[in-house]
Amino acid sequence: MKVSLFSTCLSDILFADVAKNTLEILERVGCEVDYPMEQTCCGQPAYNSGYLQEAKQSMKQMMKAFKHSEYVVGPSGSCVGMLKEYPKIFADDPEWAEEAKRFAAKCYEITEFLVDVMGVTDVGSTFKGKVTFHSSCHMKRILGVKEQPKMLLRNVKGVELVDLPMEEDCCGFGGTFSVKNPVISQEMVSEKSRHVAETEAEYLVGADMGCLMNIGGRMRREGKNVKVVHITEILNTH
Amino acid sequence: MSIKLGEVPYKDRVQTGIEDDFMRQAVSSAQGRFRNGRLTQAAELGNWEDWRELGSEIRTHTLQNLDYYLQQLSDNVARRGGHVFFAETAEEANQYVKNIIKKKQAKKVVKAKSMVTEEIGLNKALEEVGAEVVESDLGEWILQLDEDPPSHIVTPALHKNRQQIRETFAKKKGYTGSDTPEEMAAFAREQLRQDFLAADVGVTGCNFAIAESGAVTLVTNEGNAEMVTSLPDTVISVMGMERIVPTWEEMEVLVGLLTRAAVGQKLTSYITAITGARLEGEIDGPEEFHLVVVDNGRSKILGTEFQSALHCIRCAACINACPVYRHIGGHAYNSIYPGPIGAVITPLLEGYDDHKELPYASTLCAACTEACPVKIPLHEHLIRHRQIIVEQEKKAPTAEKLMMKGFAKWSSSPGIYNLSAKMAKPALGPWTKDGMIENGPGPLKDWTDARDFYAPQGQSFRAWFKQRQKDGETS
Ligand code: SF4
């Protein structure tokens, strides 16, 4: 199967390992993976801040970059969730409406793609440790991907998965919210950090680097010793 | 009172909320209770998503045909001996009620819980004409004694704990009992009984008006609405113009959604129906019944992309699900409609000038949208508000506008993007220690005030990928 990797700008620039792991997992399950160099950002920072015109510029860039891809797969429920909104955003734009629909239909978050498209729930990896999982808001509520990451995690040899209290609650990142409403954001992430600590897990696992860098950054500031890892790292450890 | 609560700036309100440990404790535990209740009920029902869909369809249909149903309601109320008044503004609604009070020379008015009368500031208006107004919902009564505004649309005194309520009772009513809910409720009941008996006029809100029959229904847990509507000779119901359903059948569906979503109950303790005035030959009902239908900005929302905000059945599930609300409490919204639904409708009803921060008081986590029993896309409405603030109201900060212009350029030009991917690590080098930034420059500062920032791990992914391809070709 031919797949185009959507690295997300965050993983491309800050967390290259996440994109590398995603690429390697896809190859391991038998996909032929390319990486369109014209890709940039899904447009969410502008879109969620109310800058529709600005957001549309990056969205068009993305649609161009992946025009010839069969599947577009990325390691972020939030960014992929944004791609899935394109049809709504371009509904009244005769030039882009059709392309937006075509594009959104071929976009998948990595765990969703593995489970729903490839039919893989065990990637054959081994990772030793007690882990807890934070399910990201956009991934579960906008994309509707809830069970897939946990199915995959449960099948990793050596992983002990423990429940995170109030797992469904937002970590307080919210993109520009974290800097526009820093006081509230800090309270939210501190609460999340407390819940993570309560589990006594060694690792906090998530499927979105946005949330993970928020929670991880906070826990490090508080001197907590929990390691933060993207799910692809666990799925790509043998 | 009106929609807006006061003049304190947003930042200070948030700070006050965050520093109020009592309130946060009370809110957080109530949220937990309500939320678990809702989830349990939804699971028990089994096909919750189908019910939500049905609820959404009913509301969509009703709002699309609002003219028709309002006319039908009005005809049927009149047929049953009631008077109907359509008030375009809060002032008109208040004036109409004031006129009745004056004509009746009423001294005492008892009220059942109603958000719309809070919205239009009815209590104050009635006090201006010399009437004593007594709230009979326990939560509202506590707040009235304390001169405190509601912080929640279903449980208005949610922000208060038992000790605080006891103190209020002691200070204002000479209460000497304990702070157990039972004893305090019994005390309140005792006090309120006097008021019920002495009241000349009863005022209620309206959960659902039934167009087909002209009935006004009220959903309560304390049964106080029964007293308000059966003891006084004159009863006045005030409703937001969208609070209407075609028939009893739709009402049943929506009440089921309302009580489950609001507090996790299968059914409420009381549903009170007011079916007009006492007609000849009938043995009960008020002598005089008035229905005041309030627009107050609602018709402006009809036909816009915000129309679904009028589908709200005021269950507060979105508020109970909201983590931002949990940390700052209801008063921080500075609106009698707090939480996600408040952040959506307050600027619609009262404009952006005083409420421009509200659409940003959300991480867009969509917990509200997921909780809403009539499927209002609350977080999408918040984004829409932001778009209007940026593009039409031009109220966005200049620095942000410049940054977003830069973003657009960056993300639509792969060349510039490439360069930034290459430059990110060296550019952040001076602030980086052990792969982390603890004290970031410029826009990173707000971030690093509360948490560390991850510096780029190494080269960008795209650089690595190019290298990998090259290696692959040569090997
Ligand atoms: S918006 Fe939905 S969840 Fe919120 S109060 Fe209204 S009906 Fe309930």
mmCIF file of N, CA, C and O in Angstrom, chain A residues 5 9 12-17 19 23 27 35 37 39-40 48 50-54 58 61 88 137-138 141 166 169-170 173 177 180-181 183 185-188 191 214 216-218 220-221, chain B residues 10 18 24 35 326-327 360 362-367 370 380 386-387 390-391 396 400-401 404-405 411-412 414 417 436 438 446-452 454 456-457 460-462 464-465 468:
data_model
loop_
_atom_site.group_PDB
_atom_site.id
_atom_site.type_symbol
_atom_site.label_atom_id
_atom_site.label_comp_id
_atom_site.label_asym_id
_atom_site.label_seq_id
_atom_site.Cartn_x
_atom_site.Cartn_y
_atom_site.Cartn_z
ATOM 1 N N LEU A 5 3.463 10.168 4.201
ATOM 2 C CA LEU A 5 3.580 10.544 5.603
ATOM 3 C C LEU A 5 3.325 12.041 5.769
ATOM 4 O O LEU A 5 3.894 12.866 5.057
ATOM 5 N N CYS A 9 3.940 19.719 11.450
ATOM 6 C CA CYS A 9 5.071 20.644 11.534
ATOM 7 C C CYS A 9 5.781 20.494 12.877
ATOM 8 O O CYS A 9 6.990 20.628 12.985
ATOM 9 N N ASP A 12 7.973 17.473 12.666
ATOM 10 C CA ASP A 12 9.023 17.728 11.688
ATOM 11 C C ASP A 12 10.130 18.560 12.333
ATOM 12 O O ASP A 12 11.310 18.220 12.254
ATOM 13 N N ILE A 13 9.733 19.628 13.002
ATOM 14 C CA ILE A 13 10.736 20.585 13.471
ATOM 15 C C ILE A 13 11.240 20.277 14.881
ATOM 16 O O ILE A 13 12.431 20.328 15.151
ATOM 17 N N LEU A 14 10.318 19.941 15.796
ATOM 18 C CA LEU A 14 10.751 19.745 17.190
ATOM 19 C C LEU A 14 10.976 18.284 17.557
ATOM 20 O O LEU A 14 11.856 17.963 18.345
ATOM 21 N N PHE A 15 10.118 17.413 17.055
ATOM 22 C CA PHE A 15 10.171 16.021 17.525
ATOM 23 C C PHE A 15 10.335 15.056 16.349
ATOM 24 O O PHE A 15 9.448 14.247 16.058
ATOM 25 N N ALA A 16 11.463 15.149 15.682
ATOM 26 C CA ALA A 16 11.681 14.359 14.467
ATOM 27 C C ALA A 16 11.527 12.858 14.727
ATOM 28 O O ALA A 16 11.092 12.111 13.845
ATOM 29 N N ASP A 17 11.845 12.417 15.929
ATOM 30 C CA ASP A 17 11.753 10.984 16.225
ATOM 31 C C ASP A 17 10.336 10.444 16.048
ATOM 32 O O ASP A 17 10.145 9.295 15.660
ATOM 33 N N ALA A 19 8.099 11.404 13.912
ATOM 34 C CA ALA A 19 7.862 11.173 12.487
ATOM 35 C C ALA A 19 8.663 9.963 11.993
ATOM 36 O O ALA A 19 8.170 9.160 11.201
ATOM 37 N N LEU A 23 7.089 6.588 10.339
ATOM 38 C CA LEU A 23 7.543 6.095 9.042
ATOM 39 C C LEU A 23 7.951 4.622 9.141
ATOM 40 O O LEU A 23 7.544 3.783 8.333
ATOM 41 N N GLU A 27 6.304 1.275 7.393
ATOM 42 C CA GLU A 27 7.081 0.387 6.512
ATOM 43 C C GLU A 27 7.038 -1.044 7.027
ATOM 44 O O GLU A 27 6.953 -1.994 6.261
ATOM 45 N N TYR A 35 7.341 10.981 1.348
ATOM 46 C CA TYR A 35 7.184 12.166 2.184
ATOM 47 C C TYR A 35 7.184 13.406 1.298
ATOM 48 O O TYR A 35 8.248 13.911 0.912
ATOM 49 N N MET A 37 7.623 16.807 0.140
ATOM 50 C CA MET A 37 8.387 17.899 0.755
ATOM 51 C C MET A 37 7.639 19.238 0.764
ATOM 52 O O MET A 37 8.072 20.174 1.409
ATOM 53 N N GLN A 39 4.796 19.744 1.971
ATOM 54 C CA GLN A 39 3.862 19.856 3.108
ATOM 55 C C GLN A 39 4.405 20.810 4.164
ATOM 56 O O GLN A 39 5.607 20.938 4.358
ATOM 57 N N THR A 40 3.455 21.479 4.856
ATOM 58 C CA THR A 40 3.866 22.407 5.914
ATOM 59 C C THR A 40 3.039 22.112 7.176
ATOM 60 O O THR A 40 3.277 21.138 7.841
ATOM 61 N N ASN A 48 -7.978 27.969 14.552
ATOM 62 C CA ASN A 48 -8.572 27.996 15.892
ATOM 63 C C ASN A 48 -8.495 29.370 16.545
ATOM 64 O O ASN A 48 -9.193 29.635 17.515
ATOM 65 N N GLY A 50 -9.212 32.036 14.863
ATOM 66 C CA GLY A 50 -10.171 32.884 14.162
ATOM 67 C C GLY A 50 -9.628 33.514 12.889
ATOM 68 O O GLY A 50 -10.275 34.354 12.286
ATOM 69 N N TYR A 51 -8.425 33.111 12.465
ATOM 70 C CA TYR A 51 -7.827 33.698 11.259
ATOM 71 C C TYR A 51 -8.081 32.785 10.066
ATOM 72 O O TYR A 51 -7.195 32.050 9.606
ATOM 73 N N LEU A 52 -9.298 32.840 9.587
ATOM 74 C CA LEU A 52 -9.731 31.916 8.552
ATOM 75 C C LEU A 52 -8.944 32.109 7.252
ATOM 76 O O LEU A 52 -8.515 31.142 6.625
ATOM 77 N N GLN A 53 -8.782 33.356 6.850
ATOM 78 C CA GLN A 53 -8.092 33.593 5.573
ATOM 79 C C GLN A 53 -6.663 33.076 5.625
ATOM 80 O O GLN A 53 -6.173 32.442 4.693
ATOM 81 N N GLU A 54 -5.996 33.353 6.726
ATOM 82 C CA GLU A 54 -4.613 32.906 6.899
ATOM 83 C C GLU A 54 -4.559 31.378 6.923
ATOM 84 O O GLU A 54 -3.693 30.758 6.305
ATOM 85 N N SER A 58 -2.573 27.988 4.341
ATOM 86 C CA SER A 58 -1.782 26.782 4.608
ATOM 87 C C SER A 58 -2.562 25.529 4.221
ATOM 88 O O SER A 58 -1.984 24.539 3.784
ATOM 89 N N GLN A 61 -2.050 24.846 0.660
ATOM 90 C CA GLN A 61 -0.706 24.306 0.476
ATOM 91 C C GLN A 61 -0.687 22.799 0.767
ATOM 92 O O GLN A 61 -0.082 22.015 0.034
ATOM 93 N N LYS A 88 -15.643 21.156 5.276
ATOM 94 C CA LYS A 88 -16.556 22.145 5.838
ATOM 95 C C LYS A 88 -16.050 23.551 5.541
ATOM 96 O O LYS A 88 -16.807 24.443 5.168
ATOM 97 N N CYS A 137 -8.039 15.361 23.162
ATOM 98 C CA CYS A 137 -9.420 15.792 22.918
ATOM 99 C C CYS A 137 -9.816 15.708 21.450
ATOM 100 O O CYS A 137 -10.858 15.172 21.112
ATOM 101 N N HIS A 138 -8.996 16.297 20.597
ATOM 102 C CA HIS A 138 -9.387 16.336 19.186
ATOM 103 C C HIS A 138 -9.401 14.941 18.581
ATOM 104 O O HIS A 138 -10.225 14.618 17.747
ATOM 105 N N ARG A 141 -12.656 13.336 20.131
ATOM 106 C CA ARG A 141 -13.952 13.982 19.927
ATOM 107 C C ARG A 141 -14.158 14.481 18.509
ATOM 108 O O ARG A 141 -15.276 14.500 18.011
ATOM 109 N N MET A 166 -9.642 10.735 35.242
ATOM 110 C CA MET A 166 -10.186 11.818 34.418
ATOM 111 C C MET A 166 -9.450 11.963 33.092
ATOM 112 O O MET A 166 -9.112 13.058 32.658
ATOM 113 N N ASP A 169 -10.369 14.493 30.310
ATOM 114 C CA ASP A 169 -10.225 15.936 30.461
ATOM 115 C C ASP A 169 -9.064 16.501 29.650
ATOM 116 O O ASP A 169 -8.011 15.898 29.545
ATOM 117 N N CYS A 170 -9.294 17.680 29.150
ATOM 118 C CA CYS A 170 -8.281 18.394 28.374
ATOM 119 C C CYS A 170 -7.073 18.727 29.258
ATOM 120 O O CYS A 170 -7.210 18.993 30.446
ATOM 121 N N PHE A 173 -3.790 22.652 26.949
ATOM 122 C CA PHE A 173 -2.924 23.215 25.907
ATOM 123 C C PHE A 173 -3.746 24.153 25.011
ATOM 124 O O PHE A 173 -3.599 25.362 25.093
ATOM 125 N N PHE A 177 -4.500 29.042 23.215
ATOM 126 C CA PHE A 177 -5.108 29.182 24.548
ATOM 127 C C PHE A 177 -4.032 29.216 25.629
ATOM 128 O O PHE A 177 -4.123 29.974 26.590
ATOM 129 N N LYS A 180 -2.752 32.662 25.546
ATOM 130 C CA LYS A 180 -3.763 33.708 25.683
ATOM 131 C C LYS A 180 -4.401 33.663 27.062
ATOM 132 O O LYS A 180 -4.806 34.683 27.612
ATOM 133 N N ASN A 181 -4.540 32.472 27.602
ATOM 134 C CA ASN A 181 -5.122 32.294 28.932
ATOM 135 C C ASN A 181 -4.146 31.498 29.808
ATOM 136 O O ASN A 181 -4.479 30.404 30.276
ATOM 137 N N VAL A 183 -3.037 31.592 32.773
ATOM 138 C CA VAL A 183 -3.359 31.237 34.159
ATOM 139 C C VAL A 183 -4.259 29.998 34.207
ATOM 140 O O VAL A 183 -4.026 29.071 34.981
ATOM 141 N N SER A 185 -4.681 27.844 31.770
ATOM 142 C CA SER A 185 -3.949 26.741 31.164
ATOM 143 C C SER A 185 -3.051 26.066 32.201
ATOM 144 O O SER A 185 -2.964 24.841 32.279
ATOM 145 N N GLN A 186 -2.407 26.877 33.003
ATOM 146 C CA GLN A 186 -1.515 26.330 34.022
ATOM 147 C C GLN A 186 -2.285 25.489 35.054
ATOM 148 O O GLN A 186 -1.839 24.417 35.456
ATOM 149 N N GLU A 187 -3.452 25.969 35.456
ATOM 150 C CA GLU A 187 -4.257 25.194 36.408
ATOM 151 C C GLU A 187 -4.649 23.853 35.797
ATOM 152 O O GLU A 187 -4.659 22.824 36.460
ATOM 153 N N MET A 188 -5.001 23.888 34.520
ATOM 154 C CA MET A 188 -5.457 22.658 33.875
ATOM 155 C C MET A 188 -4.321 21.651 33.744
ATOM 156 O O MET A 188 -4.486 20.462 34.016
ATOM 157 N N GLU A 191 -3.403 20.108 37.049
ATOM 158 C CA GLU A 191 -4.346 19.067 37.452
ATOM 159 C C GLU A 191 -4.034 17.759 36.707
ATOM 160 O O GLU A 191 -4.033 16.671 37.291
ATOM 161 N N ASN A 214 2.986 19.821 26.411
ATOM 162 C CA ASN A 214 2.385 20.636 27.470
ATOM 163 C C ASN A 214 2.489 19.911 28.818
ATOM 164 O O ASN A 214 3.026 20.442 29.788
ATOM 165 N N GLY A 216 4.265 17.210 29.565
ATOM 166 C CA GLY A 216 5.653 16.875 29.867
ATOM 167 C C GLY A 216 6.434 18.084 30.363
ATOM 168 O O GLY A 216 7.201 18.008 31.325
ATOM 169 N N GLY A 217 6.219 19.213 29.687
ATOM 170 C CA GLY A 217 6.912 20.445 30.080
ATOM 171 C C GLY A 217 6.534 20.868 31.488
ATOM 172 O O GLY A 217 7.366 21.343 32.267
ATOM 173 N N ARG A 218 5.276 20.664 31.811
ATOM 174 C CA ARG A 218 4.810 21.028 33.149
ATOM 175 C C ARG A 218 5.390 20.068 34.199
ATOM 176 O O ARG A 218 5.867 20.491 35.249
ATOM 177 N N ARG A 220 8.045 18.329 34.076
ATOM 178 C CA ARG A 220 9.479 18.563 34.253
ATOM 179 C C ARG A 220 9.692 19.784 35.143
ATOM 180 O O ARG A 220 10.526 19.783 36.046
ATOM 181 N N ARG A 221 8.887 20.822 34.907
ATOM 182 C CA ARG A 221 8.998 22.029 35.725
ATOM 183 C C ARG A 221 8.708 21.714 37.196
ATOM 184 O O ARG A 221 9.328 22.252 38.105
ATOM 185 N N TYR B 10 -11.824 40.968 32.839
ATOM 186 C CA TYR B 10 -11.724 39.512 32.670
ATOM 187 C C TYR B 10 -10.583 38.897 33.479
ATOM 188 O O TYR B 10 -10.775 37.938 34.220
ATOM 189 N N ILE B 18 -9.759 31.555 40.409
ATOM 190 C CA ILE B 18 -8.692 30.579 40.643
ATOM 191 C C ILE B 18 -8.224 30.586 42.091
ATOM 192 O O ILE B 18 -7.836 29.557 42.640
ATOM 193 N N ARG B 24 -13.768 26.328 44.116
ATOM 194 C CA ARG B 24 -13.244 25.329 43.189
ATOM 195 C C ARG B 24 -13.523 23.913 43.688
ATOM 196 O O ARG B 24 -13.826 23.025 42.912
ATOM 197 N N ARG B 35 -21.510 14.818 36.106
ATOM 198 C CA ARG B 35 -20.944 14.209 34.917
ATOM 199 C C ARG B 35 -21.093 12.681 34.975
ATOM 200 O O ARG B 35 -21.526 12.058 34.023
ATOM 201 N N ARG B 326 -14.491 24.557 35.493
ATOM 202 C CA ARG B 326 -14.131 23.958 36.776
ATOM 203 C C ARG B 326 -13.093 24.804 37.509
ATOM 204 O O ARG B 326 -13.130 24.943 38.718
ATOM 205 N N HIS B 327 -12.162 25.375 36.757
ATOM 206 C CA HIS B 327 -11.091 26.107 37.429
ATOM 207 C C HIS B 327 -11.429 27.557 37.737
ATOM 208 O O HIS B 327 -10.906 28.118 38.688
ATOM 209 N N TYR B 360 -12.672 32.972 23.791
ATOM 210 C CA TYR B 360 -11.314 32.452 23.923
ATOM 211 C C TYR B 360 -11.123 31.675 25.230
ATOM 212 O O TYR B 360 -10.064 31.093 25.451
ATOM 213 N N SER B 362 -11.675 28.922 26.251
ATOM 214 C CA SER B 362 -11.927 27.527 25.918
ATOM 215 C C SER B 362 -10.713 26.984 25.187
ATOM 216 O O SER B 362 -10.126 27.680 24.362
ATOM 217 N N THR B 363 -10.358 25.737 25.483
ATOM 218 C CA THR B 363 -9.263 25.120 24.733
ATOM 219 C C THR B 363 -9.778 24.471 23.456
ATOM 220 O O THR B 363 -9.017 23.857 22.728
ATOM 221 N N LEU B 364 -11.082 24.586 23.219
ATOM 222 C CA LEU B 364 -11.725 23.917 22.083
ATOM 223 C C LEU B 364 -11.594 22.406 22.195
ATOM 224 O O LEU B 364 -11.438 21.706 21.207
ATOM 225 N N CYS B 365 -11.636 21.919 23.436
ATOM 226 C CA CYS B 365 -11.482 20.480 23.653
ATOM 227 C C CYS B 365 -12.744 19.729 23.259
ATOM 228 O O CYS B 365 -12.744 18.510 23.140
ATOM 229 N N ALA B 366 -13.833 20.473 23.092
ATOM 230 C CA ALA B 366 -15.092 19.896 22.583
ATOM 231 C C ALA B 366 -15.801 18.978 23.581
ATOM 232 O O ALA B 366 -16.716 18.253 23.209
ATOM 233 N N ALA B 367 -15.401 19.015 24.845
ATOM 234 C CA ALA B 367 -16.127 18.239 25.849
ATOM 235 C C ALA B 367 -17.570 18.727 25.923
ATOM 236 O O ALA B 367 -18.490 17.949 26.177
ATOM 237 N N GLU B 370 -19.602 17.344 22.972
ATOM 238 C CA GLU B 370 -19.846 15.921 23.195
ATOM 239 C C GLU B 370 -20.945 15.699 24.237
ATOM 240 O O GLU B 370 -21.716 14.749 24.153
ATOM 241 N N GLU B 380 -17.475 24.761 17.830
ATOM 242 C CA GLU B 380 -17.421 25.376 16.498
ATOM 243 C C GLU B 380 -17.982 26.798 16.535
ATOM 244 O O GLU B 380 -17.496 27.695 15.845
ATOM 245 N N ARG B 386 -14.604 33.748 17.200
ATOM 246 C CA ARG B 386 -13.234 34.252 17.061
ATOM 247 C C ARG B 386 -13.032 34.841 15.668
ATOM 248 O O ARG B 386 -12.395 35.877 15.507
ATOM 249 N N GLN B 387 -13.593 34.155 14.674
ATOM 250 C CA GLN B 387 -13.466 34.682 13.308
ATOM 251 C C GLN B 387 -14.105 36.056 13.197
ATOM 252 O O GLN B 387 -13.557 36.962 12.567
ATOM 253 N N VAL B 390 -11.968 38.669 14.857
ATOM 254 C CA VAL B 390 -10.788 38.998 14.054
ATOM 255 C C VAL B 390 -11.185 39.746 12.784
ATOM 256 O O VAL B 390 -10.652 40.810 12.475
ATOM 257 N N GLU B 391 -12.145 39.191 12.041
ATOM 258 C CA GLU B 391 -12.369 39.698 10.693
ATOM 259 C C GLU B 391 -13.382 40.833 10.610
ATOM 260 O O GLU B 391 -13.227 41.730 9.793
ATOM 261 N N ALA B 396 -8.861 42.007 17.397
ATOM 262 C CA ALA B 396 -7.708 41.175 17.755
ATOM 263 C C ALA B 396 -6.485 42.057 17.986
ATOM 264 O O ALA B 396 -6.336 43.096 17.354
ATOM 265 N N GLU B 400 -0.807 39.793 17.476
ATOM 266 C CA GLU B 400 -1.349 38.509 17.047
ATOM 267 C C GLU B 400 -1.618 38.531 15.540
ATOM 268 O O GLU B 400 -1.313 37.581 14.823
ATOM 269 N N LYS B 401 -2.162 39.663 15.080
ATOM 270 C CA LYS B 401 -2.464 39.757 13.652
ATOM 271 C C LYS B 401 -1.196 39.597 12.816
ATOM 272 O O LYS B 401 -1.176 38.895 11.812
ATOM 273 N N MET B 404 -0.042 36.045 12.762
ATOM 274 C CA MET B 404 -0.845 35.183 11.902
ATOM 275 C C MET B 404 -0.568 35.449 10.419
ATOM 276 O O MET B 404 -0.606 34.544 9.597
ATOM 277 N N LYS B 405 -0.307 36.700 10.107
ATOM 278 C CA LYS B 405 0.100 37.004 8.729
ATOM 279 C C LYS B 405 1.385 36.237 8.418
ATOM 280 O O LYS B 405 1.538 35.640 7.351
ATOM 281 N N SER B 411 3.477 29.046 6.206
ATOM 282 C CA SER B 411 2.897 27.734 5.945
ATOM 283 C C SER B 411 2.430 27.573 4.503
ATOM 284 O O SER B 411 2.027 26.490 4.105
ATOM 285 N N SER B 412 2.463 28.645 3.739
ATOM 286 C CA SER B 412 2.078 28.477 2.331
ATOM 287 C C SER B 412 3.290 28.587 1.402
ATOM 288 O O SER B 412 3.144 28.547 0.192
ATOM 289 N N PRO B 414 6.714 26.585 0.990
ATOM 290 C CA PRO B 414 7.613 25.522 1.441
ATOM 291 C C PRO B 414 9.064 25.992 1.593
ATOM 292 O O PRO B 414 9.781 25.490 2.465
ATOM 293 N N TYR B 417 9.310 27.703 4.897
ATOM 294 C CA TYR B 417 9.103 26.671 5.915
ATOM 295 C C TYR B 417 10.375 25.827 6.083
ATOM 296 O O TYR B 417 10.841 25.596 7.194
ATOM 297 N N MET B 436 16.205 21.337 26.672
ATOM 298 C CA MET B 436 14.986 22.008 27.123
ATOM 299 C C MET B 436 15.222 23.517 27.240
ATOM 300 O O MET B 436 16.345 23.965 27.433
ATOM 301 N N GLU B 438 13.988 26.653 29.527
ATOM 302 C CA GLU B 438 13.246 26.962 30.756
ATOM 303 C C GLU B 438 12.825 28.417 30.821
ATOM 304 O O GLU B 438 11.951 28.788 31.592
ATOM 305 N N ASP B 446 5.474 33.259 27.611
ATOM 306 C CA ASP B 446 4.213 32.899 28.274
ATOM 307 C C ASP B 446 4.141 31.399 28.524
ATOM 308 O O ASP B 446 3.553 30.949 29.493
ATOM 309 N N TRP B 447 4.724 30.665 27.602
ATOM 310 C CA TRP B 447 4.749 29.212 27.752
ATOM 311 C C TRP B 447 5.681 28.817 28.904
ATOM 312 O O TRP B 447 5.312 28.068 29.801
ATOM 313 N N THR B 448 6.892 29.336 28.845
ATOM 314 C CA THR B 448 7.893 28.879 29.823
ATOM 315 C C THR B 448 7.683 29.500 31.209
ATOM 316 O O THR B 448 8.348 29.112 32.153
ATOM 317 N N ASP B 449 6.751 30.427 31.319
ATOM 318 C CA ASP B 449 6.393 30.903 32.662
ATOM 319 C C ASP B 449 5.835 29.751 33.502
ATOM 320 O O ASP B 449 5.992 29.717 34.712
ATOM 321 N N ALA B 450 5.164 28.817 32.837
ATOM 322 C CA ALA B 450 4.495 27.749 33.587
ATOM 323 C C ALA B 450 5.107 26.371 33.361
ATOM 324 O O ALA B 450 4.895 25.467 34.142
ATOM 325 N N ARG B 451 5.822 26.208 32.245
ATOM 326 C CA ARG B 451 6.332 24.869 31.928
ATOM 327 C C ARG B 451 7.539 24.983 31.026
ATOM 328 O O ARG B 451 7.760 26.006 30.389
ATOM 329 N N ASP B 452 8.311 23.901 30.967
ATOM 330 C CA ASP B 452 9.486 23.893 30.102
ATOM 331 C C ASP B 452 9.069 23.660 28.656
ATOM 332 O O ASP B 452 8.016 23.102 28.390
ATOM 333 N N TYR B 454 10.276 22.118 24.865
ATOM 334 C CA TYR B 454 11.210 21.181 24.257
ATOM 335 C C TYR B 454 11.928 21.857 23.086
ATOM 336 O O TYR B 454 11.279 22.331 22.153
ATOM 337 N N PRO B 456 14.238 21.736 19.655
ATOM 338 C CA PRO B 456 14.274 20.730 18.578
ATOM 339 C C PRO B 456 15.254 19.606 18.933
ATOM 340 O O PRO B 456 16.354 19.865 19.414
ATOM 341 N N GLN B 457 14.825 18.362 18.663
ATOM 342 C CA GLN B 457 15.637 17.218 19.082
ATOM 343 C C GLN B 457 16.979 17.146 18.360
ATOM 344 O O GLN B 457 17.991 16.785 18.933
ATOM 345 N N SER B 460 15.798 18.430 11.509
ATOM 346 C CA SER B 460 14.366 18.245 11.275
ATOM 347 C C SER B 460 14.123 16.876 10.640
ATOM 348 O O SER B 460 15.049 16.253 10.098
ATOM 349 N N PHE B 461 12.882 16.436 10.695
ATOM 350 C CA PHE B 461 12.563 15.156 10.079
ATOM 351 C C PHE B 461 12.852 15.200 8.582
ATOM 352 O O PHE B 461 13.421 14.274 8.015
ATOM 353 N N ARG B 462 12.468 16.302 7.963
ATOM 354 C CA ARG B 462 12.638 16.355 6.507
ATOM 355 C C ARG B 462 14.106 16.288 6.108
ATOM 356 O O ARG B 462 14.450 15.686 5.092
ATOM 357 N N TRP B 464 16.407 14.710 7.804
ATOM 358 C CA TRP B 464 16.766 13.304 8.024
ATOM 359 C C TRP B 464 16.259 12.430 6.875
ATOM 360 O O TRP B 464 16.956 11.559 6.376
ATOM 361 N N PHE B 465 15.031 12.725 6.453
ATOM 362 C CA PHE B 465 14.421 11.913 5.399
ATOM 363 C C PHE B 465 15.188 12.065 4.076
ATOM 364 O O PHE B 465 15.440 11.093 3.372
ATOM 365 N N ARG B 468 18.266 10.099 4.308
ATOM 366 C CA ARG B 468 17.952 8.669 4.234
ATOM 367 C C ARG B 468 17.754 8.240 2.782
ATOM 368 O O ARG B 468 18.231 7.198 2.348
#
